Structures are given as C-alpha cells and as structure tokens.
PDB file of C-alpha atoms in Angstrom:
ATOM      1  CA  MET S  23       0.000   0.000   0.000  1.00 57.00           C
ATOM      2  CA  ASP S  24       2.534   2.551  -1.089  1.00 75.00           C
ATOM      3  CA  ARG S  25       0.177   4.585  -3.192  1.00 84.00           C
ATOM      4  CA  ILE S  26      -2.693   6.820  -2.252  1.00 91.00           C
ATOM      5  CA  PRO S  27      -5.808   5.746  -4.162  1.00 92.00           C
ATOM      6  CA  ILE S  28      -7.548   8.284  -6.363  1.00 94.00           C
ATOM      7  CA  LEU S  29     -11.291   7.795  -6.648  1.00 94.00           C
ATOM      8  CA  ARG S  30     -13.234   9.028  -9.601  1.00 92.00           C
ATOM      9  CA  MET S  31     -16.620  10.559  -8.855  1.00 89.00           C
ATOM     10  CA  GLY S  32     -18.290  11.945 -11.933  1.00 87.00           C
ATOM     11  CA  ALA S  33     -16.172  14.792 -13.246  1.00 90.00           C
ATOM     12  CA  PHE S  34     -14.167  15.010 -10.041  1.00 94.00           C
ATOM     13  CA  LEU S  35     -11.379  13.056  -8.407  1.00 96.00           C
ATOM     14  CA  LEU S  36     -11.251  12.382  -4.692  1.00 96.00           C
ATOM     15  CA  VAL S  37      -8.151  11.684  -2.640  1.00 95.00           C
ATOM     16  CA  THR S  38      -8.107  11.102   1.110  1.00 94.00           C
ATOM     17  CA  ILE S  39      -4.772  11.513   2.791  1.00 93.00           C
ATOM     18  CA  GLN S  40      -4.494   9.161   5.741  1.00 89.00           C
ATOM     19  CA  VAL S  41      -0.775   8.631   6.061  1.00 86.00           C
ATOM     20  CA  ASP S  42       2.219  10.859   6.485  1.00 83.00           C
ATOM     21  CA  LEU S  43       3.269  12.209   3.119  1.00 84.00           C
ATOM     22  CA  TYR S  44       6.946  11.398   2.918  1.00 85.00           C
ATOM     23  CA  ASP S  45       8.916  12.467  -0.146  1.00 86.00           C
ATOM     24  CA  ARG S  46       8.398   9.566  -2.486  1.00 89.00           C
ATOM     25  CA  LEU S  47       4.723   9.102  -1.639  1.00 90.00           C
ATOM     26  CA  ALA S  48       4.042  12.790  -2.250  1.00 90.00           C
ATOM     27  CA  LEU S  49       5.822  12.705  -5.588  1.00 90.00           C
ATOM     28  CA  SER S  50       3.941   9.611  -6.710  1.00 92.00           C
ATOM     29  CA  LEU S  51       0.666  11.229  -5.606  1.00 94.00           C
ATOM     30  CA  GLU S  52       1.465  14.297  -7.707  1.00 93.00           C
ATOM     31  CA  ALA S  53       2.330  12.156 -10.703  1.00 94.00           C
ATOM     32  CA  ASP S  54      -0.702   9.891 -10.307  1.00 94.00           C
ATOM     33  CA  LEU S  55      -3.066  12.833  -9.920  1.00 94.00           C
ATOM     34  CA  VAL S  56      -1.800  14.692 -12.958  1.00 94.00           C
ATOM     35  CA  ASP S  57      -1.934  11.470 -14.924  1.00 94.00           C
ATOM     36  CA  MET S  58      -5.485  10.775 -13.787  1.00 95.00           C
ATOM     37  CA  VAL S  59      -6.664  14.319 -14.578  1.00 95.00           C
ATOM     38  CA  HIS S  60      -5.202  13.917 -18.045  1.00 94.00           C
ATOM     39  CA  LYS S  61      -6.717  10.477 -18.558  1.00 94.00           C
ATOM     40  CA  THR S  62     -10.200  11.204 -17.225  1.00 94.00           C
ATOM     41  CA  GLY S  63     -10.552  14.848 -18.171  1.00 93.00           C
ATOM     42  CA  ALA S  64     -11.546  15.597 -14.576  1.00 94.00           C
ATOM     43  CA  ARG S  65     -12.541  19.204 -13.850  1.00 93.00           C
ATOM     44  CA  GLY S  66     -11.852  19.141 -10.144  1.00 94.00           C
ATOM     45  CA  VAL S  67      -9.732  17.423  -7.501  1.00 95.00           C
ATOM     46  CA  LEU S  68     -10.914  17.080  -3.900  1.00 96.00           C
ATOM     47  CA  ILE S  69      -8.204  16.387  -1.336  1.00 96.00           C
ATOM     48  CA  ASP S  70      -9.531  15.329   2.045  1.00 95.00           C
ATOM     49  CA  ILE S  71      -7.084  15.973   4.877  1.00 93.00           C
ATOM     50  CA  SER S  72      -9.488  15.384   7.765  1.00 92.00           C
ATOM     51  CA  SER S  73      -7.235  12.775   9.323  1.00 89.00           C
ATOM     52  CA  VAL S  74      -4.120  14.885   8.986  1.00 89.00           C
ATOM     53  CA  SER S  75      -3.384  16.305  12.422  1.00 87.00           C
ATOM     54  CA  ILE S  76       0.174  17.479  11.912  1.00 84.00           C
ATOM     55  CA  VAL S  77       1.152  19.695   9.036  1.00 83.00           C
ATOM     56  CA  ASP S  78       4.495  21.093   8.030  1.00 84.00           C
ATOM     57  CA  SER S  79       5.786  23.295   5.260  1.00 85.00           C
ATOM     58  CA  PHE S  80       6.426  20.235   3.076  1.00 87.00           C
ATOM     59  CA  MET S  81       2.757  19.279   3.181  1.00 87.00           C
ATOM     60  CA  GLY S  82       1.771  22.860   2.429  1.00 87.00           C
ATOM     61  CA  ARG S  83       4.097  22.920  -0.545  1.00 87.00           C
ATOM     62  CA  ILE S  84       2.774  19.621  -1.890  1.00 90.00           C
ATOM     63  CA  LEU S  85      -0.818  20.877  -1.742  1.00 91.00           C
ATOM     64  CA  GLY S  86       0.219  24.050  -3.522  1.00 90.00           C
ATOM     65  CA  ASN S  87       2.094  22.058  -6.154  1.00 91.00           C
ATOM     66  CA  ILE S  88      -0.868  19.798  -6.834  1.00 93.00           C
ATOM     67  CA  ALA S  89      -3.166  22.803  -7.199  1.00 93.00           C
ATOM     68  CA  SER S  90      -0.792  24.471  -9.650  1.00 93.00           C
ATOM     69  CA  MET S  91      -0.259  21.299 -11.660  1.00 93.00           C
ATOM     70  CA  THR S  92      -3.948  20.533 -11.990  1.00 93.00           C
ATOM     71  CA  ARG S  93      -4.748  24.132 -12.865  1.00 92.00           C
ATOM     72  CA  VAL S  94      -2.465  23.886 -15.868  1.00 93.00           C
ATOM     73  CA  LEU S  95      -4.624  20.956 -16.933  1.00 93.00           C
ATOM     74  CA  ASP S  96      -7.785  23.026 -16.400  1.00 92.00           C
ATOM     75  CA  ALA S  97      -8.883  21.382 -13.170  1.00 93.00           C
ATOM     76  CA  GLU S  98      -9.415  23.088  -9.822  1.00 93.00           C
ATOM     77  CA  THR S  99      -8.171  21.680  -6.530  1.00 94.00           C
ATOM     78  CA  VAL S 100     -10.171  21.940  -3.317  1.00 96.00           C
ATOM     79  CA  VAL S 101      -8.663  20.939   0.009  1.00 95.00           C
ATOM     80  CA  VAL S 102     -11.400  19.769   2.373  1.00 95.00           C
ATOM     81  CA  GLY S 103     -11.801  18.695   5.983  1.00 94.00           C
ATOM     82  CA  MET S 104      -8.922  20.641   7.473  1.00 93.00           C
ATOM     83  CA  GLN S 105      -8.773  20.383  11.242  1.00 93.00           C
ATOM     84  CA  PRO S 106      -8.812  23.698  13.111  1.00 94.00           C
ATOM     85  CA  ALA S 107      -5.368  23.055  14.604  1.00 92.00           C
ATOM     86  CA  VAL S 108      -3.967  22.448  11.136  1.00 91.00           C
ATOM     87  CA  ALA S 109      -5.378  25.751   9.901  1.00 92.00           C
ATOM     88  CA  ILE S 110      -3.726  27.517  12.832  1.00 92.00           C
ATOM     89  CA  THR S 111      -0.390  25.827  12.183  1.00 89.00           C
ATOM     90  CA  LEU S 112      -0.470  26.618   8.464  1.00 88.00           C
ATOM     91  CA  ILE S 113      -0.988  30.308   9.051  1.00 89.00           C
ATOM     92  CA  GLU S 114       1.615  30.393  11.803  1.00 89.00           C
ATOM     93  CA  LEU S 115       4.044  28.804   9.349  1.00 87.00           C
ATOM     94  CA  GLY S 116       3.228  31.597   6.937  1.00 87.00           C
ATOM     95  CA  LEU S 117       1.508  29.267   4.479  1.00 85.00           C
ATOM     96  CA  SER S 118      -1.845  30.628   3.414  1.00 83.00           C
ATOM     97  CA  LEU S 119      -2.331  28.015   0.677  1.00 84.00           C
ATOM     98  CA  LYS S 120      -2.594  30.605  -2.069  1.00 81.00           C
ATOM     99  CA  GLY S 121      -4.231  29.256  -5.189  1.00 80.00           C
ATOM    100  CA  VAL S 122      -5.770  26.351  -3.302  1.00 89.00           C
ATOM    101  CA  HIS S 123      -9.508  26.418  -2.700  1.00 93.00           C
ATOM    102  CA  THR S 124     -10.682  25.081   0.632  1.00 94.00           C
ATOM    103  CA  ALA S 125     -14.019  23.851   1.955  1.00 95.00           C
ATOM    104  CA  LEU S 126     -15.208  22.534   5.298  1.00 95.00           C
ATOM    105  CA  ASN S 127     -16.051  19.051   4.072  1.00 93.00           C
ATOM    106  CA  VAL S 128     -16.341  16.957   0.927  1.00 93.00           C
ATOM    107  CA  GLU S 129     -19.964  17.877   0.309  1.00 92.00           C
ATOM    108  CA  ARG S 130     -19.260  21.598   0.426  1.00 94.00           C
ATOM    109  CA  GLY S 131     -16.186  21.085  -1.717  1.00 94.00           C
ATOM    110  CA  MET S 132     -18.316  19.350  -4.339  1.00 93.00           C
ATOM    111  CA  THR S 133     -20.877  22.138  -4.206  1.00 93.00           C
ATOM    112  CA  LEU S 134     -18.071  24.652  -4.719  1.00 94.00           C
ATOM    113  CA  LEU S 135     -16.763  22.771  -7.744  1.00 93.00           C
ATOM    114  CA  ASN S 136     -20.261  22.310  -9.142  1.00 92.00           C
ATOM    115  CA  ASP S 137     -20.937  26.029  -8.834  1.00 92.00           C
ATOM    116  CA  LYS S 138     -17.626  26.761 -10.502  1.00 87.00           C
ATOM    117  CA  PHE S 139     -18.294  24.631 -13.523  1.00 81.00           C
ATOM    118  CA  GLY S 140     -22.013  25.335 -13.759  1.00 68.00           C
ATOM    119  CA  GLN S 141     -23.261  21.773 -13.617  1.00 58.00           C
ATOM    120  CA  ASP S 142     -21.284  19.714 -16.044  1.00 50.00           C
ATOM    121  CA  ASP S 143     -23.306  17.202 -18.010  1.00 46.00           C
ATOM    122  CA  GLU S 144     -21.857  14.411 -15.927  1.00 49.00           C
ATOM    123  CA  LEU S 145     -22.871  16.045 -12.683  1.00 43.00           C
ATOM    124  CA  ALA S 146     -26.484  17.082 -12.862  1.00 42.00           C
ATOM    125  CA  GLY S 147     -28.712  17.358  -9.819  1.00 42.00           C
ATOM    126  CA  ASP S 148     -28.374  19.917  -7.064  1.00 41.00           C
ATOM    127  CA  ASP S 149     -31.955  19.368  -5.944  1.00 42.00           C
ATOM    128  CA  ALA S 150     -30.481  18.379  -2.590  1.00 40.00           C
ATOM    129  CA  ASP S 151     -30.460  22.068  -1.696  1.00 41.00           C
ATOM    130  CA  ASP S 152     -34.132  22.119  -0.840  1.00 41.00           C
ATOM    131  CA  ALA S 153     -33.629  19.349   1.702  1.00 40.00           C
ATOM    132  CA  GLU S 154     -31.675  21.697   3.953  1.00 37.00           C
TER     133      GLU S 154
ATOM    134  CA  MET U   3      -3.495   9.365  12.064  1.00 57.00           C
ATOM    135  CA  ASP U   4      -4.828   6.339  13.856  1.00 75.00           C
ATOM    136  CA  ARG U   5      -8.339   6.580  12.537  1.00 84.00           C
ATOM    137  CA  ILE U   6      -9.717   5.981   9.089  1.00 91.00           C
ATOM    138  CA  PRO U   7     -11.708   9.032   7.998  1.00 92.00           C
ATOM    139  CA  ILE U   8     -15.352   8.567   7.026  1.00 94.00           C
ATOM    140  CA  LEU U   9     -16.576  10.995   4.391  1.00 94.00           C
ATOM    141  CA  ARG U  10     -20.210  11.913   4.071  1.00 92.00           C
ATOM    142  CA  MET U  11     -21.545  12.213   0.541  1.00 89.00           C
ATOM    143  CA  GLY U  12     -25.252  12.886   0.442  1.00 87.00           C
ATOM    144  CA  ALA U  13     -27.022   9.901   1.962  1.00 90.00           C
ATOM    145  CA  PHE U  14     -23.934   7.721   1.760  1.00 94.00           C
ATOM    146  CA  LEU U  15     -20.702   7.346   3.657  1.00 96.00           C
ATOM    147  CA  LEU U  16     -17.380   6.688   1.976  1.00 96.00           C
ATOM    148  CA  VAL U  17     -14.364   5.029   3.522  1.00 95.00           C
ATOM    149  CA  THR U  18     -11.109   4.340   1.728  1.00 94.00           C
ATOM    150  CA  ILE U  19      -8.864   1.772   3.331  1.00 93.00           C
ATOM    151  CA  GLN U  20      -5.221   2.608   2.690  1.00 89.00           C
ATOM    152  CA  VAL U  21      -3.457   1.000   5.599  1.00 86.00           C
ATOM    153  CA  ASP U  22      -3.268  -2.469   7.050  1.00 83.00           C
ATOM    154  CA  LEU U  23      -6.272  -3.058   9.273  1.00 84.00           C
ATOM    155  CA  TYR U  24      -4.756  -4.259  12.508  1.00 85.00           C
ATOM    156  CA  ASP U  25      -7.073  -5.186  15.368  1.00 86.00           C
ATOM    157  CA  ARG U  26      -7.579  -1.878  17.109  1.00 89.00           C
ATOM    158  CA  LEU U  27      -7.904   0.140  13.899  1.00 90.00           C
ATOM    159  CA  ALA U  28     -10.522  -2.281  12.568  1.00 90.00           C
ATOM    160  CA  LEU U  29     -12.511  -2.115  15.786  1.00 90.00           C
ATOM    161  CA  SER U  30     -12.438   1.667  15.847  1.00 92.00           C
ATOM    162  CA  LEU U  31     -13.495   1.746  12.180  1.00 94.00           C
ATOM    163  CA  GLU U  32     -16.460  -0.494  13.003  1.00 93.00           C
ATOM    164  CA  ALA U  33     -17.436   1.684  15.949  1.00 94.00           C
ATOM    165  CA  ASP U  34     -16.971   4.955  14.035  1.00 94.00           C
ATOM    166  CA  LEU U  35     -18.981   3.708  11.075  1.00 94.00           C
ATOM    167  CA  VAL U  36     -21.907   2.470  13.130  1.00 94.00           C
ATOM    168  CA  ASP U  37     -21.843   5.714  15.065  1.00 94.00           C
ATOM    169  CA  MET U  38     -21.784   7.766  11.886  1.00 95.00           C
ATOM    170  CA  VAL U  39     -24.628   5.773  10.295  1.00 95.00           C
ATOM    171  CA  HIS U  40     -26.665   6.375  13.427  1.00 94.00           C
ATOM    172  CA  LYS U  41     -25.817  10.079  13.566  1.00 94.00           C
ATOM    173  CA  THR U  42     -26.302  10.895   9.892  1.00 94.00           C
ATOM    174  CA  GLY U  43     -29.044   8.444   9.007  1.00 93.00           C
ATOM    175  CA  ALA U  44     -26.932   7.280   6.076  1.00 94.00           C
ATOM    176  CA  ARG U  45     -28.534   4.697   3.806  1.00 93.00           C
ATOM    177  CA  GLY U  46     -25.370   3.253   2.376  1.00 94.00           C
ATOM    178  CA  VAL U  47     -21.692   2.729   3.137  1.00 95.00           C
ATOM    179  CA  LEU U  48     -19.071   2.504   0.389  1.00 96.00           C
ATOM    180  CA  ILE U  49     -15.784   0.898   1.353  1.00 96.00           C
ATOM    181  CA  ASP U  50     -13.013   1.400  -1.184  1.00 95.00           C
ATOM    182  CA  ILE U  51     -10.295  -1.255  -0.979  1.00 93.00           C
ATOM    183  CA  SER U  52      -8.527  -0.416  -4.239  1.00 92.00           C
ATOM    184  CA  SER U  53      -5.195   0.043  -2.502  1.00 89.00           C
ATOM    185  CA  VAL U  54      -5.490  -3.155  -0.513  1.00 89.00           C
ATOM    186  CA  SER U  55      -3.282  -5.717  -2.207  1.00 87.00           C
ATOM    187  CA  ILE U  56      -3.102  -8.336   0.512  1.00 84.00           C
ATOM    188  CA  VAL U  57      -6.187  -9.740   2.151  1.00 83.00           C
ATOM    189  CA  ASP U  58      -6.574 -12.290   4.909  1.00 84.00           C
ATOM    190  CA  SER U  59      -9.465 -13.886   6.726  1.00 85.00           C
ATOM    191  CA  PHE U  60      -9.385 -11.101   9.333  1.00 87.00           C
ATOM    192  CA  MET U  61     -10.030  -8.467   6.694  1.00 87.00           C
ATOM    193  CA  GLY U  62     -12.817 -10.595   5.222  1.00 87.00           C
ATOM    194  CA  ARG U  63     -14.402 -10.928   8.630  1.00 87.00           C
ATOM    195  CA  ILE U  64     -14.189  -7.195   9.312  1.00 90.00           C
ATOM    196  CA  LEU U  65     -15.929  -6.391   6.019  1.00 91.00           C
ATOM    197  CA  GLY U  66     -18.636  -8.936   6.822  1.00 90.00           C
ATOM    198  CA  ASN U  67     -19.049  -7.487  10.316  1.00 91.00           C
ATOM    199  CA  ILE U  68     -19.404  -3.947   9.035  1.00 93.00           C
ATOM    200  CA  ALA U  69     -22.011  -5.057   6.519  1.00 93.00           C
ATOM    201  CA  SER U  70     -24.019  -6.877   9.192  1.00 93.00           C
ATOM    202  CA  MET U  71     -23.799  -4.002  11.659  1.00 93.00           C
ATOM    203  CA  THR U  72     -24.876  -1.369   9.154  1.00 93.00           C
ATOM    204  CA  ARG U  73     -27.705  -3.577   7.902  1.00 92.00           C
ATOM    205  CA  VAL U  74     -29.177  -3.661  11.388  1.00 93.00           C
ATOM    206  CA  LEU U  75     -29.234   0.132  11.146  1.00 94.00           C
ATOM    207  CA  ASP U  76     -30.936  -0.047   7.747  1.00 92.00           C
ATOM    208  CA  ALA U  77     -27.898   0.851   5.641  1.00 93.00           C
ATOM    209  CA  GLU U  78     -26.332  -1.267   2.924  1.00 93.00           C
ATOM    210  CA  THR U  79     -22.592  -1.782   2.564  1.00 94.00           C
ATOM    211  CA  VAL U  80     -20.879  -1.944  -0.815  1.00 96.00           C
ATOM    212  CA  VAL U  81     -17.226  -2.927  -1.109  1.00 95.00           C
ATOM    213  CA  VAL U  82     -15.679  -1.303  -4.175  1.00 95.00           C
ATOM    214  CA  GLY U  83     -12.412  -1.339  -6.091  1.00 94.00           C
ATOM    215  CA  MET U  84     -11.291  -4.833  -5.222  1.00 93.00           C
ATOM    216  CA  GLN U  85      -8.118  -5.856  -7.036  1.00 93.00           C
ATOM    217  CA  PRO U  86      -8.384  -9.071  -9.081  1.00 94.00           C
ATOM    218  CA  ALA U  87      -5.720 -10.777  -6.975  1.00 92.00           C
ATOM    219  CA  VAL U  88      -7.661  -9.961  -3.829  1.00 91.00           C
ATOM    220  CA  ALA U  89     -10.813 -11.501  -5.288  1.00 92.00           C
ATOM    221  CA  ILE U  90      -8.863 -14.667  -6.094  1.00 92.00           C
ATOM    222  CA  THR U  91      -7.374 -14.831  -2.600  1.00 89.00           C
ATOM    223  CA  LEU U  92     -10.736 -14.287  -0.915  1.00 88.00           C
ATOM    224  CA  ILE U  93     -12.358 -17.145  -2.775  1.00 89.00           C
ATOM    225  CA  GLU U  94      -9.374 -19.406  -2.215  1.00 89.00           C
ATOM    226  CA  LEU U  95      -9.673 -18.636   1.493  1.00 87.00           C
ATOM    227  CA  GLY U  96     -13.296 -19.732   1.289  1.00 87.00           C
ATOM    228  CA  LEU U  97     -14.593 -16.220   1.952  1.00 85.00           C
ATOM    229  CA  SER U  98     -17.255 -15.249  -0.535  1.00 83.00           C
ATOM    230  CA  LEU U  99     -18.234 -12.057   1.369  1.00 84.00           C
ATOM    231  CA  LYS U 100     -21.816 -13.171   1.859  1.00 81.00           C
ATOM    232  CA  GLY U 101     -24.120 -10.289   2.640  1.00 80.00           C
ATOM    233  CA  VAL U 102     -21.660  -7.743   1.298  1.00 89.00           C
ATOM    234  CA  HIS U 103     -22.466  -6.045  -1.985  1.00 93.00           C
ATOM    235  CA  THR U 104     -19.553  -5.396  -4.291  1.00 94.00           C
ATOM    236  CA  ALA U 105     -18.992  -3.094  -7.248  1.00 95.00           C
ATOM    237  CA  LEU U 106     -16.096  -2.440  -9.576  1.00 95.00           C
ATOM    238  CA  ASN U 107     -15.529   1.157  -8.529  1.00 93.00           C
ATOM    239  CA  VAL U 108     -17.030   3.944  -6.427  1.00 93.00           C
ATOM    240  CA  GLU U 109     -19.213   5.261  -9.232  1.00 92.00           C
ATOM    241  CA  ARG U 110     -20.796   1.872  -9.866  1.00 94.00           C
ATOM    242  CA  GLY U 111     -21.189   1.363  -6.140  1.00 94.00           C
ATOM    243  CA  MET U 112     -23.074   4.640  -5.889  1.00 93.00           C
ATOM    244  CA  THR U 113     -25.271   3.690  -8.821  1.00 93.00           C
ATOM    245  CA  LEU U 114     -26.035   0.396  -7.099  1.00 94.00           C
ATOM    246  CA  LEU U 115     -26.998   2.151  -3.871  1.00 93.00           C
ATOM    247  CA  ASN U 116     -29.039   4.748  -5.734  1.00 92.00           C
ATOM    248  CA  ASP U 117     -30.939   2.021  -7.564  1.00 92.00           C
ATOM    249  CA  LYS U 118     -31.519   0.232  -4.296  1.00 87.00           C
ATOM    250  CA  PHE U 119     -33.018   3.197  -2.541  1.00 81.00           C
ATOM    251  CA  GLY U 120     -34.812   4.634  -5.536  1.00 68.00           C
ATOM    252  CA  GLN U 121     -33.322   8.124  -5.412  1.00 58.00           C
ATOM    253  CA  ASP U 122     -33.615   9.400  -1.880  1.00 50.00           C
ATOM    254  CA  ASP U 123     -34.616  13.027  -1.480  1.00 46.00           C
ATOM    255  CA  GLU U 124     -31.045  13.907  -0.604  1.00 49.00           C
ATOM    256  CA  LEU U 125     -29.740  12.309  -3.732  1.00 43.00           C
ATOM    257  CA  ALA U 126     -31.715  13.614  -6.621  1.00 42.00           C
ATOM    258  CA  GLY U 127     -30.300  13.831 -10.109  1.00 42.00           C
ATOM    259  CA  ASP U 128     -29.461  10.788 -12.135  1.00 41.00           C
ATOM    260  CA  ASP U 129     -29.482  12.812 -15.319  1.00 42.00           C
ATOM    261  CA  ALA U 130     -25.896  11.659 -15.687  1.00 41.00           C
ATOM    262  CA  ASP U 131     -27.252   8.455 -17.218  1.00 41.00           C
ATOM    263  CA  ASP U 132     -27.899  10.044 -20.568  1.00 41.00           C
ATOM    264  CA  ALA U 133     -24.247  11.079 -20.768  1.00 40.00           C
ATOM    265  CA  GLU U 134     -23.194   7.459 -21.191  1.00 37.00           C
TER     266      GLU U 134
END
C-alpha cells in the first residue's frame, strides 16, 4: 500500500490523505493525480485531509504544487476537511495556501466545484439544496 | 493518524482503506462507522479497498461485520475497487463475502446504492445516465 488511491466521482477526483506524506509518496501522488486528470478529463480534484493532524511546510508545498499542476490541466483543486489546529499551524508557518480552494467538508467542496463549472453534463442534480 | 476518515456524501458514507487493518484500527473503524450511520441516518456505506493488495481472513471478517452491523441500522454496505488478486485470494480462502455487496468502482457502487433506494430526497439527479 505505497500509493494513495484516487477515486473518480463523476467529473471530479477524490483523494483522502491518511498517512504521512513522505517524499516519495508525495511525488507519486502528484504524478498519479496529474496522470489521472489527463486520462479522465476531470474538472476538479478534492483532497480530504481530515485525518491529517500534523502539518508542516512540506505538506503545504505539496498541496500548492498539486493545485498548480492541476490548474495547468484546467482542473481546480479543493482541500477539504482541514482540522482547526492544522489551519492555525499553516498560518503560523506563513503558508496561506494561495491558489488552493478550501471547503469545510467533501460535500461543500463538491458544491463549490459544481458552482464553478455550472453543472457539467456528468454532474447534474443539485436538488439536494431544498432538503436543507 | 490512527483513525480511518469517514466521508459523508449525500445519503452515503465513503471510507477508503489505505493501511493495514490491525485489530484496534478495525474495531475503531467499526465503531466509528456504526456511530456515523446512526448520527447521519446514512442509507449506504461505500468501502473502497482499491489500494489493498493483501487480504486475509481477518479483513474478510471485518468487512462482513461492518455489513451486518450497518444492515441492522438499515444501511447497505458496498465494497468497491477490489483488485483481481484480492478476489482470487478471498475465494481461495473460502470467503465469498456473503451479505456484502460489491462493485467495480465507487461510481458503480453509488449507482447500485441509488438504484436500491430509488433516489432518496437527498440524492436527486441521475441525469448523468444520458451522458453514457
């Protein structure tokens, strides 16, 4: 299990980070993601970091890199599920994750991406709104 | 990072297993999932095992347990993304995952759950079908 799985959900890709991102794993994640965006024509990438409790500048840089790489391929990256302590640490480290969208959880991240791309044909149905 | 994150997506929960499920982690996953199904009223649980390359009878039992527990709470469990080698090993071990639904990937798993529950109010929009 030396790769982080990338799940395809309609026009978006979903990645949940559950392990410490050491160098090689981070690089292979970058490569896999870019590859997958290219192969599937995905319009958005959701990165769930809800189980990440410790963050350092390396992690911040990797997230920024992924966002930049996918943007070149016309896909937006949304980082979701950040723990409050992680947000505090990031800012204290001087990393404001410029160029990376963030959302509280996966559902809100998907809504954000849907709004951005104005309901792609593969992703119809925001009727869920009236349930709230 | 000693817990496997459970993501909520509409009326379903999504779990991706990326690490070896040792005893305590498996037990806490079971407890967290049952808790989350109870709290959110989720109708389905998707368990992605696409990065699991080695499976043993323990893993098979855990998947069966989760399926049974969620069923008592009126939610169906679908195991998705199984690698071919894992399928072979499971059958050779005599574990046919009775009571556990399976699907090739997350998207098909979601379709299966959607079909099962006939489009819950939270999960409207299957217009995607005409895109295929």
